[in-house]
Short mmCIF file of C-alpha atoms in Angstrom, two decimals:
data_model
loop_
_atom_site.label_atom_id
_atom_site.label_comp_id
_atom_site.label_asym_id
_atom_site.label_seq_id
_atom_site.Cartn_x
_atom_site.Cartn_y
_atom_site.Cartn_z
CA MET A 1 -78.35 -4.25 34.89
CA ASN A 2 -79.08 -6.75 37.78
CA ASP A 3 -76.33 -9.34 38.65
CA PRO A 4 -77.97 -12.64 37.17
CA ALA A 5 -75.10 -14.38 39.04
CA ALA A 6 -76.93 -13.40 42.29
CA THR A 7 -80.47 -13.15 40.83
CA GLU A 8 -80.62 -16.80 39.87
CA PRO A 9 -80.00 -19.23 42.56
CA ARG A 10 -77.23 -21.73 41.13
CA PHE A 11 -78.74 -24.91 40.42
CA VAL A 12 -75.34 -25.85 39.07
CA LEU A 13 -75.62 -29.64 39.88
CA HIS A 14 -79.16 -30.01 38.85
CA PRO A 15 -80.06 -32.40 36.10
CA GLU A 16 -79.10 -30.85 32.60
CA HIS A 17 -82.83 -30.50 31.51
CA HIS A 18 -83.74 -28.47 34.34
CA LEU A 19 -80.87 -25.97 33.45
CA THR A 20 -81.68 -25.87 29.61
CA SER A 21 -85.39 -25.78 29.83
CA SER A 22 -85.29 -22.39 32.14
CA ALA A 23 -82.29 -20.98 30.49
CA MET A 24 -84.23 -19.01 27.85
CA LEU A 25 -86.82 -17.62 30.52
CA GLN A 26 -83.87 -16.60 32.83
CA ASP A 27 -82.29 -14.79 29.66
CA VAL A 28 -85.69 -12.94 29.09
CA VAL A 29 -85.65 -12.17 32.75
CA ILE A 30 -82.21 -10.53 32.72
CA GLY A 31 -83.04 -8.63 29.51
CA LEU A 32 -86.46 -7.27 30.82
CA SER A 33 -85.31 -6.22 34.12
CA ASP A 34 -82.85 -4.13 32.87
CA GLY A 35 -84.65 -2.87 29.70
CA LEU A 36 -87.66 -1.92 31.73
CA THR A 37 -85.63 0.22 34.34
CA VAL A 38 -82.61 1.91 32.71
CA PRO A 39 -84.24 3.33 29.64
CA PHE A 40 -87.51 4.41 31.65
CA ALA A 41 -85.11 6.05 34.18
CA LEU A 42 -83.20 7.83 31.59
CA ALA A 43 -86.09 9.09 29.61
CA ALA A 44 -87.71 10.23 32.85
CA GLY A 45 -84.57 12.27 33.86
CA LEU A 46 -84.35 13.89 30.42
CA SER A 47 -88.19 14.85 30.73
CA GLY A 48 -87.11 17.06 33.47
CA ALA A 49 -84.43 18.72 31.58
CA VAL A 50 -85.42 19.11 28.06
CA VAL A 51 -88.09 20.54 26.23
CA SER A 52 -88.62 18.47 23.13
CA SER A 53 -90.04 14.90 23.19
CA GLY A 54 -87.83 14.34 20.04
CA LEU A 55 -84.60 14.54 22.26
CA VAL A 56 -85.98 12.21 24.95
CA ILE A 57 -86.75 9.64 22.05
CA THR A 58 -83.52 9.91 20.52
CA ALA A 59 -81.39 9.71 23.54
CA GLY A 60 -83.91 6.66 24.86
CA LEU A 61 -83.36 4.91 21.29
CA ALA A 62 -79.51 5.24 21.46
CA GLU A 63 -79.61 3.85 25.01
CA ILE A 64 -81.82 1.16 23.99
CA VAL A 65 -79.49 0.16 21.19
CA ALA A 66 -76.22 0.70 23.07
CA GLY A 67 -77.52 -1.46 26.01
CA SER A 68 -78.84 -4.49 24.02
CA ILE A 69 -75.57 -4.47 21.94
CA ALA A 70 -73.53 -4.23 25.24
CA MET A 71 -75.61 -6.93 27.00
CA GLY A 72 -75.99 -9.20 23.92
CA LEU A 73 -72.37 -9.02 22.45
CA GLY A 74 -70.92 -8.99 26.06
CA GLY A 75 -73.00 -12.14 27.15
CA TYR A 76 -72.01 -13.82 23.86
CA LEU A 77 -68.42 -13.43 24.42
CA ALA A 78 -68.63 -14.23 28.07
CA GLY A 79 -70.55 -17.46 26.89
CA ARG A 80 -67.65 -18.29 24.47
CA THR A 81 -65.05 -17.72 27.37
CA GLU A 82 -67.12 -20.11 29.69
CA VAL A 83 -66.69 -22.86 26.74
CA GLU A 84 -63.05 -22.00 26.56
CA HIS A 85 -62.16 -21.82 30.18
CA TYR A 86 -64.21 -25.41 30.84
CA GLN A 87 -61.97 -26.95 27.79
CA ALA A 88 -58.83 -25.46 29.29
CA GLU A 89 -59.46 -26.81 32.69
CA GLY A 90 -60.59 -30.14 31.39
CA ALA A 91 -57.10 -30.49 29.48
CA ARG A 92 -55.41 -29.35 32.66
CA GLU A 93 -57.07 -31.96 34.96
CA ARG A 94 -56.52 -34.38 32.11
CA ARG A 95 -52.76 -33.86 32.21
CA GLU A 96 -52.66 -33.74 36.09
CA VAL A 97 -54.28 -37.11 36.27
CA ARG A 98 -51.74 -38.48 33.93
CA GLU A 99 -48.71 -36.72 35.30
CA VAL A 100 -49.14 -36.37 38.82
CA PRO A 101 -51.91 -39.06 39.88
CA ASP A 102 -50.91 -39.10 43.39
CA VAL A 103 -51.77 -35.49 43.84
CA GLU A 104 -54.86 -35.98 42.24
CA ARG A 105 -55.73 -39.01 44.23
CA ALA A 106 -55.09 -36.96 47.52
CA GLU A 107 -57.38 -34.18 46.14
CA VAL A 108 -60.25 -36.75 45.64
CA ASP A 109 -59.63 -38.04 49.02
CA GLU A 110 -59.92 -34.59 50.51
CA LEU A 111 -63.20 -33.93 48.71
CA LEU A 112 -64.63 -37.21 50.09
CA ALA A 113 -63.45 -36.31 53.47
CA GLU A 114 -65.19 -32.78 53.40
CA MET A 115 -68.44 -34.74 52.46
CA GLY A 116 -67.96 -36.60 55.89
CA LEU A 117 -66.81 -40.07 54.85
CA SER A 118 -64.34 -42.30 56.95
CA ALA A 119 -61.03 -43.19 55.96
CA ASP A 120 -62.02 -46.54 55.29
CA THR A 121 -64.97 -45.90 52.98
CA ARG A 122 -62.83 -43.12 51.40
CA ALA A 123 -60.03 -45.68 50.45
CA ARG A 124 -62.64 -47.80 48.67
CA ALA A 125 -64.34 -44.93 46.78
CA VAL A 126 -60.93 -43.10 45.70
CA ALA A 127 -60.08 -46.49 44.21
CA GLU A 128 -63.13 -46.55 42.21
CA LEU A 129 -63.51 -42.94 41.27
CA THR A 130 -59.76 -43.13 39.91
CA ALA A 131 -60.22 -46.52 38.05
CA ASP A 132 -61.28 -44.85 34.89
CA PRO A 133 -59.12 -41.58 33.65
CA GLU A 134 -62.08 -40.10 32.05
CA GLN A 135 -64.68 -40.52 34.86
CA TRP A 136 -61.91 -39.32 37.25
CA VAL A 137 -61.41 -36.18 35.22
CA LYS A 138 -65.22 -35.73 35.07
CA PHE A 139 -65.46 -36.09 38.87
CA MET A 140 -62.71 -33.39 39.48
CA MET A 141 -64.31 -30.95 37.19
CA LYS A 142 -67.79 -31.30 38.79
CA TYR A 143 -66.80 -31.47 42.39
CA GLU A 144 -63.25 -29.94 42.70
CA LEU A 145 -64.03 -27.11 40.34
CA GLY A 146 -67.78 -26.79 40.44
CA LEU A 147 -67.74 -26.82 36.54
CA GLU A 148 -70.54 -28.00 34.54
CA GLU A 149 -69.78 -28.50 30.77
CA PRO A 150 -71.41 -25.56 29.00
CA ASP A 151 -73.36 -26.25 25.77
CA PRO A 152 -71.60 -24.18 23.12
CA ARG A 153 -74.83 -23.47 21.29
CA GLN A 154 -76.06 -21.58 24.27
CA ALA A 155 -74.00 -18.51 23.98
CA PRO A 156 -75.49 -17.11 20.76
CA LYS A 157 -79.00 -17.84 21.79
CA SER A 158 -78.49 -16.46 25.18
CA ALA A 159 -77.00 -13.21 23.33
CA ALA A 160 -79.99 -12.96 21.07
CA THR A 161 -82.58 -13.36 23.84
CA ILE A 162 -81.10 -10.99 26.24
CA SER A 163 -80.65 -8.34 23.56
CA LEU A 164 -84.00 -8.58 22.24
CA SER A 165 -85.54 -8.66 25.66
CA TYR A 166 -83.77 -5.59 26.81
CA ALA A 167 -84.93 -4.04 23.48
CA ALA A 168 -88.53 -5.04 24.11
CA GLY A 169 -88.31 -3.74 27.71
CA GLY A 170 -86.65 -0.52 26.70
CA LEU A 171 -89.27 0.19 24.08
CA ILE A 172 -92.51 0.10 26.52
CA PRO A 173 -91.34 3.03 28.70
CA LEU A 174 -90.02 4.83 25.78
CA SER A 175 -93.32 4.32 23.63
CA ALA A 176 -95.21 6.81 25.84
CA TYR A 177 -93.24 9.83 24.28
CA PHE A 178 -94.22 8.91 20.64
CA PHE A 179 -97.84 9.52 21.43
CA THR A 180 -97.77 12.59 23.79
CA ALA A 181 -96.99 16.31 22.95
CA THR A 182 -94.33 17.28 25.54
CA PRO A 183 -91.86 15.47 27.61
CA ALA A 184 -93.73 16.13 30.91
CA GLN A 185 -97.03 14.40 29.36
CA GLY A 186 -94.75 11.70 28.11
CA LEU A 187 -93.33 11.06 31.56
CA GLY A 188 -96.83 10.73 33.07
CA TRP A 189 -97.71 7.93 30.70
CA SER A 190 -94.38 6.33 30.70
CA ALA A 191 -94.47 6.05 34.50
CA ALA A 192 -97.81 4.95 34.60
CA ILE A 193 -97.24 2.26 31.91
CA THR A 194 -93.85 1.28 33.21
CA LEU A 195 -94.79 1.01 36.94
CA VAL A 196 -97.59 -1.48 35.82
CA CYS A 197 -95.11 -3.52 33.83
CA LEU A 198 -92.72 -3.61 36.54
CA LEU A 199 -95.18 -4.96 39.03
CA VAL A 200 -96.46 -7.40 36.86
CA PHE A 201 -93.18 -8.50 35.62
CA GLY A 202 -91.70 -8.57 39.32
CA PHE A 203 -94.80 -10.61 40.36
CA PHE A 204 -94.14 -13.36 37.76
CA LYS A 205 -90.34 -13.17 38.11
CA SER A 206 -90.74 -14.13 41.88
CA ARG A 207 -93.13 -16.68 41.21
CA MET A 208 -90.75 -18.32 38.88
CA THR A 209 -87.92 -18.21 41.20
CA GLY A 210 -90.35 -19.51 44.10
CA GLN A 211 -90.12 -16.20 46.25
CA PRO A 212 -92.98 -14.28 47.76
CA ALA A 213 -94.56 -12.66 44.71
CA VAL A 214 -96.24 -9.47 45.97
CA ALA A 215 -93.28 -8.32 47.69
CA GLY A 216 -91.22 -9.18 44.50
CA ALA A 217 -93.62 -6.98 42.30
CA ILE A 218 -93.18 -4.16 44.83
CA LYS A 219 -89.33 -4.39 44.94
CA MET A 220 -89.19 -4.36 41.14
CA ALA A 221 -91.39 -1.26 41.06
CA VAL A 222 -89.33 0.54 43.92
CA VAL A 223 -85.93 -0.04 42.10
CA GLY A 224 -87.49 1.53 38.77
CA ALA A 225 -89.19 4.37 40.57
CA LEU A 226 -85.86 5.15 42.64
CA ALA A 227 -83.80 5.04 39.52
CA ALA A 228 -86.02 7.15 37.57
CA ALA A 229 -86.47 9.63 40.46
CA ALA A 230 -82.58 9.94 40.80
CA ALA A 231 -81.99 10.44 37.18
CA PHE A 232 -84.62 12.96 37.12
CA GLY A 233 -83.01 14.80 39.78
CA ILE A 234 -79.41 14.80 38.61
CA ALA A 235 -80.63 15.75 34.81
CA ARG A 236 -82.60 18.67 36.41
CA ALA A 237 -79.82 19.99 38.61
CA VAL A 238 -77.33 19.63 35.85
CA SER A 239 -79.51 21.45 33.02
CA ARG A 240 -80.04 24.65 35.24
CA MET B 1 -74.69 -5.18 31.23
CA ASN B 2 -72.95 -8.37 30.73
CA ASP B 3 -74.37 -11.38 32.09
CA PRO B 4 -71.69 -12.27 34.99
CA ALA B 5 -73.33 -15.47 35.52
CA ALA B 6 -71.76 -16.42 32.19
CA THR B 7 -68.72 -13.84 32.62
CA GLU B 8 -67.26 -15.68 35.58
CA PRO B 9 -66.72 -19.26 35.50
CA ARG B 10 -68.87 -20.87 38.38
CA PHE B 11 -66.23 -22.05 40.86
CA VAL B 12 -69.33 -23.09 43.12
CA LEU B 13 -67.62 -25.86 44.93
CA HIS B 14 -64.31 -24.26 45.55
CA PRO B 15 -63.19 -23.43 49.28
CA GLU B 16 -64.84 -20.38 50.66
CA HIS B 17 -61.69 -18.30 50.86
CA HIS B 18 -61.37 -18.47 47.09
CA LEU B 19 -65.05 -17.15 46.60
CA THR B 20 -64.58 -14.25 48.88
CA SER B 21 -61.32 -12.99 47.97
CA SER B 22 -62.13 -12.51 44.53
CA ALA B 23 -65.90 -11.48 45.21
CA MET B 24 -64.89 -7.74 45.24
CA LEU B 25 -62.66 -7.85 42.05
CA GLN B 26 -65.65 -9.61 40.27
CA ASP B 27 -68.17 -6.86 41.25
CA VAL B 28 -65.69 -4.29 40.07
CA VAL B 29 -65.29 -5.88 36.86
CA ILE B 30 -69.10 -6.34 36.29
CA GLY B 31 -69.66 -2.52 37.20
CA LEU B 32 -66.71 -1.27 35.05
CA SER B 33 -67.66 -3.37 31.99
CA ASP B 34 -70.89 -1.72 32.01
CA GLY B 35 -70.01 1.53 32.95
CA LEU B 36 -67.36 1.89 30.39
CA THR B 37 -69.52 0.63 27.57
CA VAL B 38 -73.05 1.94 28.17
CA PRO B 39 -72.77 5.48 29.03
CA PHE B 40 -69.83 5.92 26.33
CA ALA B 41 -72.06 4.72 23.57
CA LEU B 42 -75.01 6.86 24.69
CA ALA B 43 -72.75 9.92 24.61
CA ALA B 44 -71.37 8.81 21.41
CA GLY B 45 -74.84 8.56 19.82
CA LEU B 46 -76.18 11.74 20.98
CA SER B 47 -73.14 13.64 19.75
CA GLY B 48 -74.03 12.81 16.35
CA ALA B 49 -77.68 14.18 17.07
CA VAL B 50 -77.48 17.05 19.10
CA VAL B 51 -75.61 20.52 19.05
CA SER B 52 -74.95 21.19 22.85
CA SER B 53 -72.27 19.15 25.02
CA GLY B 54 -74.41 20.12 27.78
CA LEU B 55 -77.33 17.94 26.68
CA VAL B 56 -74.81 15.21 26.20
CA ILE B 57 -73.61 15.66 29.84
CA THR B 58 -77.12 15.71 30.98
CA ALA B 59 -78.26 12.86 29.44
CA GLY B 60 -74.84 10.90 30.38
CA LEU B 61 -75.22 11.91 34.18
CA ALA B 62 -78.91 10.53 34.09
CA GLU B 63 -77.84 7.57 32.50
CA ILE B 64 -75.13 7.04 34.91
CA VAL B 65 -77.39 7.53 37.84
CA ALA B 66 -80.17 5.38 36.55
CA GLY B 67 -77.71 2.60 35.83
CA SER B 68 -75.71 2.44 38.84
CA ILE B 69 -78.88 2.49 40.88
CA ALA B 70 -80.60 -0.07 38.69
CA MET B 71 -77.63 -2.20 39.04
CA GLY B 72 -76.64 -1.75 42.59
CA LEU B 73 -80.24 -1.97 44.34
CA GLY B 74 -80.93 -4.63 41.90
CA GLY B 75 -78.02 -6.57 42.83
CA TYR B 76 -78.80 -6.04 46.47
CA LEU B 77 -82.21 -7.40 46.21
CA ALA B 78 -81.13 -10.40 44.35
CA GLY B 79 -78.50 -11.15 47.07
CA ARG B 80 -81.28 -10.93 49.72
CA THR B 81 -83.33 -13.23 47.47
CA GLU B 82 -80.22 -15.59 47.36
CA VAL B 83 -80.00 -15.55 51.24
CA GLU B 84 -83.68 -16.15 51.70
CA HIS B 85 -83.72 -18.91 48.88
CA TYR B 86 -80.71 -20.67 50.57
CA GLN B 87 -82.84 -20.65 53.85
CA ALA B 88 -86.01 -21.85 52.32
CA GLU B 89 -84.26 -24.70 50.62
CA GLY B 90 -82.25 -25.65 53.91
CA ALA B 91 -85.70 -25.60 55.68
CA ARG B 92 -87.17 -28.01 53.05
CA GLU B 93 -84.16 -30.37 52.99
CA ARG B 94 -84.28 -30.50 57.04
CA ARG B 95 -87.96 -31.29 56.77
CA GLU B 96 -87.56 -34.09 54.24
CA VAL B 97 -84.66 -35.60 55.99
CA ARG B 98 -86.82 -35.80 59.27
CA GLU B 99 -90.34 -36.70 57.50
CA VAL B 100 -89.02 -39.01 54.49
CA PRO B 101 -85.78 -40.37 55.27
CA ASP B 102 -85.86 -43.21 52.84
CA VAL B 103 -86.40 -40.71 49.76
CA GLU B 104 -83.41 -38.69 50.66
CA ARG B 105 -81.26 -41.74 51.34
CA ALA B 106 -82.21 -42.89 48.05
CA GLU B 107 -81.48 -39.47 46.39
CA VAL B 108 -77.89 -39.67 48.37
CA ASP B 109 -77.30 -43.02 46.79
CA GLU B 110 -78.51 -41.78 43.36
CA LEU B 111 -75.91 -38.95 43.69
CA LEU B 112 -73.04 -41.35 44.80
CA ALA B 113 -73.97 -43.73 41.78
CA GLU B 114 -73.66 -40.61 39.31
CA MET B 115 -70.32 -39.94 40.90
CA GLY B 116 -69.38 -43.60 39.79
CA LEU B 117 -69.18 -45.47 42.99
CA SER B 118 -70.30 -49.15 43.25
CA ALA B 119 -73.32 -50.38 45.24
CA ASP B 120 -71.10 -51.96 47.96
CA THR B 121 -68.99 -48.50 48.70
CA ARG B 122 -72.42 -46.56 48.15
CA ALA B 123 -74.12 -48.57 50.72
CA ARG B 124 -71.35 -47.60 53.27
CA ALA B 125 -71.08 -44.05 52.15
CA VAL B 126 -74.86 -43.42 52.35
CA ALA B 127 -74.83 -44.90 55.99
CA GLU B 128 -72.04 -42.59 57.08
CA LEU B 129 -73.36 -39.58 55.23
CA THR B 130 -76.67 -39.81 56.79
CA ALA B 131 -75.56 -40.50 60.30
CA ASP B 132 -75.57 -36.96 61.14
CA PRO B 133 -78.82 -34.80 60.15
CA GLU B 134 -77.04 -31.73 60.13
CA GLN B 135 -74.24 -32.93 57.89
CA TRP B 136 -76.83 -34.82 55.60
CA VAL B 137 -78.74 -31.74 54.92
CA LYS B 138 -75.52 -29.83 53.96
CA PHE B 139 -74.59 -32.76 51.51
CA MET B 140 -78.05 -32.44 49.90
CA MET B 141 -77.95 -28.60 49.78
CA LYS B 142 -74.27 -28.69 48.13
CA TYR B 143 -74.36 -31.83 46.05
CA GLU B 144 -78.15 -32.31 45.12
CA LEU B 145 -78.87 -28.58 44.90
CA GLY B 146 -75.73 -27.21 43.99
CA LEU B 147 -76.07 -24.39 46.72
CA GLU B 148 -73.37 -22.69 48.87
CA GLU B 149 -74.35 -20.80 51.92
CA PRO B 150 -74.40 -17.17 50.73
CA ASP B 151 -72.93 -14.39 53.09
CA PRO B 152 -75.74 -12.18 53.90
CA ARG B 153 -73.23 -9.44 54.27
CA GLN B 154 -72.29 -9.85 50.77
CA ALA B 155 -75.33 -8.30 49.36
CA PRO B 156 -74.91 -4.71 50.38
CA LYS B 157 -71.19 -4.67 49.74
CA SER B 158 -71.73 -6.12 46.30
CA ALA B 159 -74.24 -3.55 45.61
CA ALA B 160 -72.11 -0.79 46.66
CA THR B 161 -69.18 -2.04 44.84
CA ILE B 162 -70.99 -2.56 41.49
CA SER B 163 -72.86 0.67 41.63
CA LEU B 164 -69.69 2.76 42.38
CA SER B 165 -67.65 0.93 39.61
CA TYR B 166 -70.48 1.50 37.10
CA ALA B 167 -70.50 5.31 38.01
CA ALA B 168 -66.67 5.41 37.80
CA GLY B 169 -66.60 3.55 34.62
CA GLY B 170 -69.27 5.82 33.19
CA LEU B 171 -67.58 9.08 34.41
CA ILE B 172 -64.46 8.35 32.19
CA PRO B 173 -66.00 8.45 28.63
CA LEU B 174 -68.36 11.52 29.75
CA SER B 175 -65.58 13.49 31.23
CA ALA B 176 -64.23 14.23 27.60
CA TYR B 177 -67.56 16.38 27.22
CA PHE B 178 -66.64 18.34 30.19
CA PHE B 179 -63.29 19.97 28.62
CA THR B 180 -64.25 20.12 24.82
CA ALA B 181 -66.35 22.78 23.07
CA THR B 182 -68.65 20.74 20.72
CA PRO B 183 -70.21 17.40 21.07
CA ALA B 184 -67.92 16.37 17.92
CA GLN B 185 -64.79 17.11 19.70
CA GLY B 186 -66.05 15.54 23.00
CA LEU B 187 -66.53 12.13 20.75
CA GLY B 188 -63.14 12.24 19.64
CA TRP B 189 -61.61 12.47 22.96
CA SER B 190 -64.20 10.24 24.63
CA ALA B 191 -63.67 7.61 22.27
CA ALA B 192 -59.75 7.67 22.31
CA ILE B 193 -59.89 7.69 26.14
CA THR B 194 -62.59 4.82 26.39
CA LEU B 195 -61.06 2.56 24.00
CA VAL B 196 -57.67 2.78 25.61
CA CYS B 197 -59.60 2.14 29.19
CA LEU B 198 -61.26 -0.62 27.48
CA LEU B 199 -58.37 -2.25 26.17
CA VAL B 200 -56.34 -2.01 29.64
CA PHE B 201 -59.46 -3.34 31.33
CA GLY B 202 -60.08 -6.11 29.13
CA PHE B 203 -56.39 -7.00 29.24
CA PHE B 204 -56.53 -7.28 32.93
CA LYS B 205 -60.00 -8.83 33.19
CA SER B 206 -58.79 -11.49 30.89
CA ARG B 207 -55.60 -12.11 32.80
CA MET B 208 -57.49 -12.35 36.05
CA THR B 209 -59.82 -15.19 34.86
CA GLY B 210 -56.98 -16.94 33.00
CA GLN B 211 -57.84 -16.09 29.39
CA PRO B 212 -55.73 -14.91 26.46
CA ALA B 213 -55.18 -11.24 27.63
CA VAL B 214 -54.62 -9.68 24.25
CA ALA B 215 -57.68 -11.21 22.66
CA GLY B 216 -59.79 -10.23 25.61
CA ALA B 217 -58.52 -6.74 25.42
CA ILE B 218 -59.67 -6.50 21.65
CA LYS B 219 -62.90 -8.26 22.29
CA MET B 220 -63.78 -5.69 24.97
CA ALA B 221 -62.70 -2.60 22.72
CA VAL B 222 -64.77 -4.16 19.95
CA VAL B 223 -67.97 -4.49 22.06
CA GLY B 224 -67.54 -0.76 23.06
CA ALA B 225 -66.97 0.53 19.56
CA LEU B 226 -69.80 -1.37 18.21
CA ALA B 227 -72.23 -0.30 20.75
CA ALA B 228 -71.26 3.40 20.46
CA ALA B 229 -71.33 2.95 16.43
CA ALA B 230 -74.78 1.66 16.57
CA ALA B 231 -75.96 4.11 18.91
CA PHE B 232 -74.42 6.92 16.90
CA GLY B 233 -76.18 5.40 13.75
CA ILE B 234 -79.93 5.04 15.33
CA ALA B 235 -79.46 8.68 16.99
CA ARG B 236 -78.59 10.15 13.91
CA ALA B 237 -80.94 8.59 11.81
CA VAL B 238 -83.96 9.39 14.25
CA SER B 239 -82.83 13.01 14.73
CA ARG B 240 -83.09 13.70 11.07
#
């Protein structure tokens, strides 16, 4: 349940191929980060409160299903909203360019002034940028609103990738409870397996985004461990 | 557990005051969307599998604690990473501007060509934009890399807001189990309260982002209902 808007630096203006090639990997990362942490912590929490591994597994599977649907479907609808938003903003800019061209021309001039261009150069640039209405609208969308045209096929792909990654991530910590007799044994194995996975995953995630990899691995494991410890504490306190 | 990168249209190039004024509201939305859905669905799932409301409450609280720590701490670390990433990219651009100014000048020219400026105007604009190294670096950061300078104080604030919103959202569906005798009764009240909250929340969330509000309200409620129904189904199947 990280905030991917903050997780992934926003390479909004990079060439399209850069965005699409890493989009799937980013979705896997989003799904795995949450999938490895939350079901692990929930199962750990319940291990301190119930006597049956079956209950831990039931709750864990319910969480995995709930989480992966909420993430996947939520992501899908959000992607659709992004496409609609882009189209609505595009229509608005197109109308403004047609109906209040002077206002829009002043906005182009203001953007160019912010970049640091002189009044002289701006006058020439504004004339060129506003010569073709389609190009003008594209300029406003990208540089005034900071909006890139979203790929409509991206939303369902993203949703499926995030959903499956969350489920895959969640089944790793939960699997330990399948093969052990008591919740306490399950917790031991679950914690060992999951912390190793969090370290490996944090390492490669940081490598991918160009951050210090060892520090990234440790941070990821610490988040998981803290979430699990807190869940354990509250479940035990409540169940007494 | 939505993907806020997709949820919130990316107004990356908007003036700073726009970004900061809505940043807190966005964090509340991120926390509430997940908090209202996942703990609700988990509790609903367990209601079909266990006989004691106490167990539903224990698991629900463990999930809320695990989820809000994973979201909050994860978001905090992600925010820190964004700040470090911006500084690292800034240092790299500064070095490139100093060491390979011709390459960087060509990149500025290419960006201006993409905007649609003529060779003539570009020559003047490139000269002006690269006159001051600091302004040049700022231009590259913003228009080549699409990076806005992140506010270092934003990460801890964001983390706390998301965390608390998740917990607040999660306590709403769970509260029904405090005041009812059996999980089945709890589920009835929980579903009623939560669906109303999801409708109201979806309505205002859509209004906020300028989307059709009634459709947004219904979508939000459908995601919650589907997640809860799926969790109920799997928990019941496993526990038999």
